Coordinates of C-alpha atoms and ligand atoms in Angstrom, one line a residue:
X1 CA 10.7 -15.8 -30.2
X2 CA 12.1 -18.0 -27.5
X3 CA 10.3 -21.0 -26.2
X4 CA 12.7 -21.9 -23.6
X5 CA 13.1 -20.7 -19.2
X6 CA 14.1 -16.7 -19.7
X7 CA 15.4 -15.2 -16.5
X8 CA 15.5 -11.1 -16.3
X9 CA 18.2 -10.0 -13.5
X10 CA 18.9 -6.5 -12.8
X11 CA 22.7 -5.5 -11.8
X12 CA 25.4 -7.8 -13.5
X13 CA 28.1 -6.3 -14.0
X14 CA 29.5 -7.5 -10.9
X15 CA 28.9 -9.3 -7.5
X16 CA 25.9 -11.0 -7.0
X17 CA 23.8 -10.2 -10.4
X18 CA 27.0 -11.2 -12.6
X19 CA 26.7 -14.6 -10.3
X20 CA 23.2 -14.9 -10.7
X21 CA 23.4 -14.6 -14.2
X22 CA 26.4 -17.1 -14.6
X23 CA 24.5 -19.7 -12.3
X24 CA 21.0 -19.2 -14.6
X25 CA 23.0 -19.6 -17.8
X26 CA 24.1 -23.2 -16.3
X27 CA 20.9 -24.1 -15.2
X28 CA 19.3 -23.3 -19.2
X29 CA 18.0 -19.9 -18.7
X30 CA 17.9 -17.5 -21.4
X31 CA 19.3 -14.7 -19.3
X32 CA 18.5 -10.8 -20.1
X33 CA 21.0 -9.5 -17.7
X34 CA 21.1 -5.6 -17.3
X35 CA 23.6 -3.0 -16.4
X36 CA 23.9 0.7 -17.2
X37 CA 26.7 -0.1 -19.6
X38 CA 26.0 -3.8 -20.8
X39 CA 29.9 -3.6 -22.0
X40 CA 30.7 -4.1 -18.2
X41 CA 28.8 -7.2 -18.5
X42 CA 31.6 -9.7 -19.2
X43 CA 30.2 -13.2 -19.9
X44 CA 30.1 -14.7 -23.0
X45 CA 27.2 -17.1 -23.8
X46 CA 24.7 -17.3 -26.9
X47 CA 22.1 -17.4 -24.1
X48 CA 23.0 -14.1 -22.6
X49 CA 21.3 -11.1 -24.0
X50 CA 22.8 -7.4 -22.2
X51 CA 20.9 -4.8 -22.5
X52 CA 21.3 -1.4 -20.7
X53 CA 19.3 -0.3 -17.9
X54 CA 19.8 2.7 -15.6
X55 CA 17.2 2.0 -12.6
X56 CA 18.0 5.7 -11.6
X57 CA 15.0 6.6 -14.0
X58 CA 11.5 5.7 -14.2
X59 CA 10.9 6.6 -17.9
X60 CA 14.1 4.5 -18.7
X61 CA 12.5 1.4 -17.2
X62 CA 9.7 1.6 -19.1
X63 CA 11.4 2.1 -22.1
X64 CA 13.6 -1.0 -21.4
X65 CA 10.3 -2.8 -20.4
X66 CA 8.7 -2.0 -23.9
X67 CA 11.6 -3.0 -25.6
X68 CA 11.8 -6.6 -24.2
X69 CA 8.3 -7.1 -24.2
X70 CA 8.8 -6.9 -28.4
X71 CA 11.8 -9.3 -28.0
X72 CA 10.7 -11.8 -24.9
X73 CA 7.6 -13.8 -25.1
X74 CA 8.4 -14.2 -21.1
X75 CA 9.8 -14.1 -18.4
X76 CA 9.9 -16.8 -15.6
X77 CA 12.3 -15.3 -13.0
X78 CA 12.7 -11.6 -12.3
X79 CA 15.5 -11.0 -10.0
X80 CA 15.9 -7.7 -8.5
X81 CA 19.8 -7.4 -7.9
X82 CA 20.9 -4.1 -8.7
X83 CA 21.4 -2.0 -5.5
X84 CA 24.1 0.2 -3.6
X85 CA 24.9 1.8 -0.3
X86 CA 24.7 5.4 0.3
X87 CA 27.2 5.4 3.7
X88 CA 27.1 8.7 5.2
X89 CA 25.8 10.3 8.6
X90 CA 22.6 11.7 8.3
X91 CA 23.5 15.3 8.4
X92 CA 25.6 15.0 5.6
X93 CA 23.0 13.4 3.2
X94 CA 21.5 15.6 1.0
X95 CA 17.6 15.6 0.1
X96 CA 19.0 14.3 -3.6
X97 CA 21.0 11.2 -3.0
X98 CA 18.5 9.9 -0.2
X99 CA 16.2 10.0 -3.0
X100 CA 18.5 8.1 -5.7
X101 CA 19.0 5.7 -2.8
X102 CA 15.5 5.1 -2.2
X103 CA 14.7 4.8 -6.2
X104 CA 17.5 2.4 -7.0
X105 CA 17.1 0.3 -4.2
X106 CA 13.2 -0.5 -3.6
X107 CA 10.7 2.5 -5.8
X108 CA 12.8 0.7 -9.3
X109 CA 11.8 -3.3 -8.3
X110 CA 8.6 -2.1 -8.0
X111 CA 8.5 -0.1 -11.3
X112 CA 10.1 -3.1 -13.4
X113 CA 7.9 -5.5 -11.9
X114 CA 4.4 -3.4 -12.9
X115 CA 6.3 -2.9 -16.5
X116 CA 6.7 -6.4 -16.9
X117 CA 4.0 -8.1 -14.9
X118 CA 2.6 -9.0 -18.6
X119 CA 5.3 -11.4 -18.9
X120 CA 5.1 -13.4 -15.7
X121 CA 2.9 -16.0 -15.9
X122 CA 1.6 -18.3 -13.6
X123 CA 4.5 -20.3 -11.7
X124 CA 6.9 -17.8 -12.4
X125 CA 9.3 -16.3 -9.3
X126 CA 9.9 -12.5 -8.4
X127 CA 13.4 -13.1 -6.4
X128 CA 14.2 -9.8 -4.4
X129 CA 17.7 -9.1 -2.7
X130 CA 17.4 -7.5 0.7
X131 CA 19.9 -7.6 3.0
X132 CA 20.4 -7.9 6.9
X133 CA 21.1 -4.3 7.0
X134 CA 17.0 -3.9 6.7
X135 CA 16.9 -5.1 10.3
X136 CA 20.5 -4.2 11.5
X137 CA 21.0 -0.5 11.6
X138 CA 24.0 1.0 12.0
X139 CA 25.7 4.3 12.2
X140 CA 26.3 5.9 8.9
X141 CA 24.3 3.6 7.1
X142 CA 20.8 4.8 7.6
X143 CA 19.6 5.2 4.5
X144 CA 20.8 1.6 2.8
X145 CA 19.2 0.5 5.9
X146 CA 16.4 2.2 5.1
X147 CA 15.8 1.5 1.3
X148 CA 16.3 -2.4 2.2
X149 CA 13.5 -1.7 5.2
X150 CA 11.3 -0.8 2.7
X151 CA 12.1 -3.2 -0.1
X152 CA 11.4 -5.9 2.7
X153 CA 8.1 -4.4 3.0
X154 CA 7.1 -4.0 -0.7
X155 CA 8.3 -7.3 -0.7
X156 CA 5.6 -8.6 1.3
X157 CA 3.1 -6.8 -0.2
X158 CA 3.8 -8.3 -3.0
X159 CA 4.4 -11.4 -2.2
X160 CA 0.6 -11.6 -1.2
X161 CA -0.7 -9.0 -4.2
X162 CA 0.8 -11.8 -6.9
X163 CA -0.5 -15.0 -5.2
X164 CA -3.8 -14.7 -7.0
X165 CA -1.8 -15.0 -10.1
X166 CA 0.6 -17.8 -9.4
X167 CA 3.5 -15.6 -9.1
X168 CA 6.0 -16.5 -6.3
X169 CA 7.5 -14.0 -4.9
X170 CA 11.0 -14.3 -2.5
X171 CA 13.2 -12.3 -0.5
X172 CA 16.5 -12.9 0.1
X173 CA 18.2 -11.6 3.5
X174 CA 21.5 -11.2 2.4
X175 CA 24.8 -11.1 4.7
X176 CA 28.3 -9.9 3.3
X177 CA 29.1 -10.9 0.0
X178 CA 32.3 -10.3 -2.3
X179 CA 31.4 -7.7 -4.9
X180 CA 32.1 -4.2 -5.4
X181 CA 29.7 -2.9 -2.8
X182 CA 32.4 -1.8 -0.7
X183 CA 34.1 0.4 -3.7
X184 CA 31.3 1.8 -4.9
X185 CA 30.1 2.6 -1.1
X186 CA 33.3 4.3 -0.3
X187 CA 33.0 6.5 -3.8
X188 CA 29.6 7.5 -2.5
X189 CA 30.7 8.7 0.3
X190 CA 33.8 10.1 -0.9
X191 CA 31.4 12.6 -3.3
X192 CA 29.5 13.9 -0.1
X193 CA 32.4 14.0 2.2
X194 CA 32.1 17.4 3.1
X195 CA 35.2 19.5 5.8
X196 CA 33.0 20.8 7.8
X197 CA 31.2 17.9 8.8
X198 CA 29.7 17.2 12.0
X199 CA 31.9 13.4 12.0
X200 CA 35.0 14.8 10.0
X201 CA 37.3 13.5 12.8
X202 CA 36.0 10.1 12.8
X203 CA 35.9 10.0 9.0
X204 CA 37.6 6.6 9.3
X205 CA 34.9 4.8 11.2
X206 CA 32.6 6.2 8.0
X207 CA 34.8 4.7 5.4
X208 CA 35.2 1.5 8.0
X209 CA 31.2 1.6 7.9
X210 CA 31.3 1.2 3.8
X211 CA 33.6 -1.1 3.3
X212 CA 32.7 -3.1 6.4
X213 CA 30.7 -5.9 4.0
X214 CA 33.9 -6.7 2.6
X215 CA 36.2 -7.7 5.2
X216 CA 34.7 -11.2 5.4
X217 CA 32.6 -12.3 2.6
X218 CA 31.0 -14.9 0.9
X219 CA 31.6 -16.0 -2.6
X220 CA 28.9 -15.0 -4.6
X221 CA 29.0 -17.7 -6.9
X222 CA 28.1 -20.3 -3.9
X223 CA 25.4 -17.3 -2.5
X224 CA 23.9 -17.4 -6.2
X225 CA 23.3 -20.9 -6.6
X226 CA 21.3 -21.0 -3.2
X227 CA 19.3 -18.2 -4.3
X228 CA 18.7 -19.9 -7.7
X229 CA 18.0 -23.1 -6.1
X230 CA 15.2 -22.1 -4.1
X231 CA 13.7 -20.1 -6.5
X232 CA 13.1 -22.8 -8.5
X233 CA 12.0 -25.2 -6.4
X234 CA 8.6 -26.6 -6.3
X235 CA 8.4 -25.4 -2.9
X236 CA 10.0 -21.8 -2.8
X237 CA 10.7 -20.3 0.8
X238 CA 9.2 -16.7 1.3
X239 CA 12.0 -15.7 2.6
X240 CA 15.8 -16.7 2.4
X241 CA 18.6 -16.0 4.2
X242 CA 22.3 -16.4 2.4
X243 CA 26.2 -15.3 2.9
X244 CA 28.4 -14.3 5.7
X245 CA 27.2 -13.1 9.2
X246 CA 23.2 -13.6 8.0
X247 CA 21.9 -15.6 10.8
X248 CA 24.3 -13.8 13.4
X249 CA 23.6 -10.3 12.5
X250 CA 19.8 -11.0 12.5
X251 CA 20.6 -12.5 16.0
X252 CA 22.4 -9.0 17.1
X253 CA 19.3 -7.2 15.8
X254 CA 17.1 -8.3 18.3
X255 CA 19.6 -7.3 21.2
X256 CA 18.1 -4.1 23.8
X257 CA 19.2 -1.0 22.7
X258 CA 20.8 -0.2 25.9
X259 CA 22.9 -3.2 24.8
X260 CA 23.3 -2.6 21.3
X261 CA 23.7 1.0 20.9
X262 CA 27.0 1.0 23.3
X263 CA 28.2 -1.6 21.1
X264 CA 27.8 -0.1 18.1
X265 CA 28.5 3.5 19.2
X266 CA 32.0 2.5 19.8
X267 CA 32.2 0.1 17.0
X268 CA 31.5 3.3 14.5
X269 CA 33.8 5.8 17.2
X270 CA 30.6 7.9 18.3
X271 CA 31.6 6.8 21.8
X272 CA 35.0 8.9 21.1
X273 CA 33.2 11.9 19.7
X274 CA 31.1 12.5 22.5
X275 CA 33.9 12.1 24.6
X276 CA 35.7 14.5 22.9
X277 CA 32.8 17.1 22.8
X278 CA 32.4 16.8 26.6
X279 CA 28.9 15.1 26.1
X280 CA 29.6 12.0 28.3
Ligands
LIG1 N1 27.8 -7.2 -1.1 C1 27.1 -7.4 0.1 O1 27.7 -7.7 1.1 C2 25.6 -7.3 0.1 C3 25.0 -7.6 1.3 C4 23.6 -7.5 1.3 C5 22.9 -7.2 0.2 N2 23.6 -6.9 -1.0 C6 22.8 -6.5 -2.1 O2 23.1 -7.3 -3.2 C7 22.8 -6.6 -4.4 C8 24.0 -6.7 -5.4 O3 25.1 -6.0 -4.9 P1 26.6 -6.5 -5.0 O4 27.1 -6.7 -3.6 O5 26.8 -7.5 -6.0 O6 27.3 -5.1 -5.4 P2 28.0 -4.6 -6.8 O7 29.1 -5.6 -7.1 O8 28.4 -3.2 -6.6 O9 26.9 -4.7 -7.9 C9 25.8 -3.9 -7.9 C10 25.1 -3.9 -9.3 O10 24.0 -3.0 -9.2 C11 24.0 -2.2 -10.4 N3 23.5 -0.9 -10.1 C12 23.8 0.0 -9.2 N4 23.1 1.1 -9.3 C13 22.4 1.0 -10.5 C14 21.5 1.8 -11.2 N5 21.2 3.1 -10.8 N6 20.9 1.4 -12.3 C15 21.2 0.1 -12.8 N7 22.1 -0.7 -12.1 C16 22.6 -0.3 -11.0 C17 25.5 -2.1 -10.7 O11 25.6 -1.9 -12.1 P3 26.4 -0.7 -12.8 O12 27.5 -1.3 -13.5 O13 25.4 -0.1 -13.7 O14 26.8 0.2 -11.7 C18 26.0 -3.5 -10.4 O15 25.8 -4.4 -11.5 C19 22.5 -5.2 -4.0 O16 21.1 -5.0 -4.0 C20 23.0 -5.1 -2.6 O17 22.3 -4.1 -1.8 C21 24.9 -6.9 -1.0

């Protein structure tokens, strides 16, 4: 059994969670990092233990939970990484990958955290990545948008649930970041693309829309070691924001709508559609 700082962190097999688990390894963690092949988990470290985990699942989560719980006499920092955005207009979402969305991205925190809640003693830190895109919604991105809402508002449920047992909990409002959030976004929407859809002639303001995190992005190593920082600090924020456009985009969220729908209507080419309908 291990008597030293063990760190659990969801999603590293790129981006942020691969980061996260690099910067913890510094920093003396025993790191458990997770990915649904650990093969795609490329460190090397005799502190790093990958391990598979398909948040897709709830059964599988369990499983995983049991199985550490045997191994692990603790765990001092849960981070939440692993997440992905489902880019398509609404009307061309079907009932099943609005629901993977939703379970990967906020129902599968809360199912690890009440599998492992036995091993987070007092003082340890619950570290959730949301994103700007809870507050910012934009066309064709409704239901990231929506499954990082929500995780903002588990998150502060929990955040007050755990106080009575010492347990920190902080969000982080992330901006852009390099990773492969912008591949695997465009693949989504790639799978539902569909001919007869509604937006097919401004199919390129879609795949814009899913890649758009990716244009100008921070590097997640420097993002990591913020987030890391301030989770283990004596006096942990609630709330955190980190990486590109964070502070700016928050700013643009609180714009009218009659300003910021306009805007963002032609950003996304909704403006030309209803031109080219005869809606105007
Ligand atoms: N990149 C940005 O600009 C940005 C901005 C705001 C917030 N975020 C958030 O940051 C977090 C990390 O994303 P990233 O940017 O680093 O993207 P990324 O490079 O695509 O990494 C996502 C990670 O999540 C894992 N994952 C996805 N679906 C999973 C599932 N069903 N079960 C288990 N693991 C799964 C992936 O593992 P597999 O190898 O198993 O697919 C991968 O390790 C996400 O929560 C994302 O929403 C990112």
């Amino acid at each position: 059994m291990i008597d030293e700082k063990i760190a659990l962190i969801t999603g590293c097999s790129s981006g942020l969670g691969y980061a996260l688990a690099k910067e913890a390894l510094d920093r003396g963690f025993h790191v458990i990092a997770t990915a649904r092949d650990p093969q795609d988990i490329t460190l090397n470290h005799p502190r790093l233990h990958p391990r598979a985990l398909d948040l897709g699942c709830e059964p599988r989560i369990t499983e995983f939970a049991a199985t550490i719980k045997e191994e692990f006499p603790h765990c001092d920092l849960l981070i939440n990484n692993a997440g992905y955005g489902l880019m398509a207009p609404l009307l061309d979402l079907n009932a099943s990958a609005l629901q993977e969305q939703f379970q990967t991205n906020c129902i599968a925190p809360v199912t690890l955290l009440r599998a492992t809640m036995s091993m987070l003693n007092p003082g340890a830190t619950v570290v959730n990545i949301g994103s700007v895109s809870a507050r910012l919604v934009t066309p064709f991105a409704g239901s990231y948008c929506a499954s990082k809402a929500a995780l903002h508002a588990l998150n502060e449920a929990m955040r007050m649930e755990l106080a009575p047992f010492g347990v920190r909990v902080l969000l982080i409002r992330a901006g852009a970041i390099k990773s492969k959030f912008g591949q695997r976004a465009s693949r989504e929407l790639g799978a539902l693309a569909r001919p007869d859809s509604r937006y097919a002639s401004i199919a390129g303001a879609m795949r814009r829309r899913a890649s758009l995190s990716q244009t100008r992005a921070a590097a997640p190593d420097k993002v990591a070691h913020q987030i890391i920082d301030a989770a283990e600090s004596t006096r942990c924020p609630r709330e955190l924001g980190v990486a590109k456009g964070n502070r700016l985009l928050a700013l643009f969220s609180h714009l009218p709508r009659r300003i910021k729908d306009p805007l963002l209507s032609r950003q996304f080419d909704l403006h030309a559609l209803r031109r080219d309908l005869g809606n105007d």
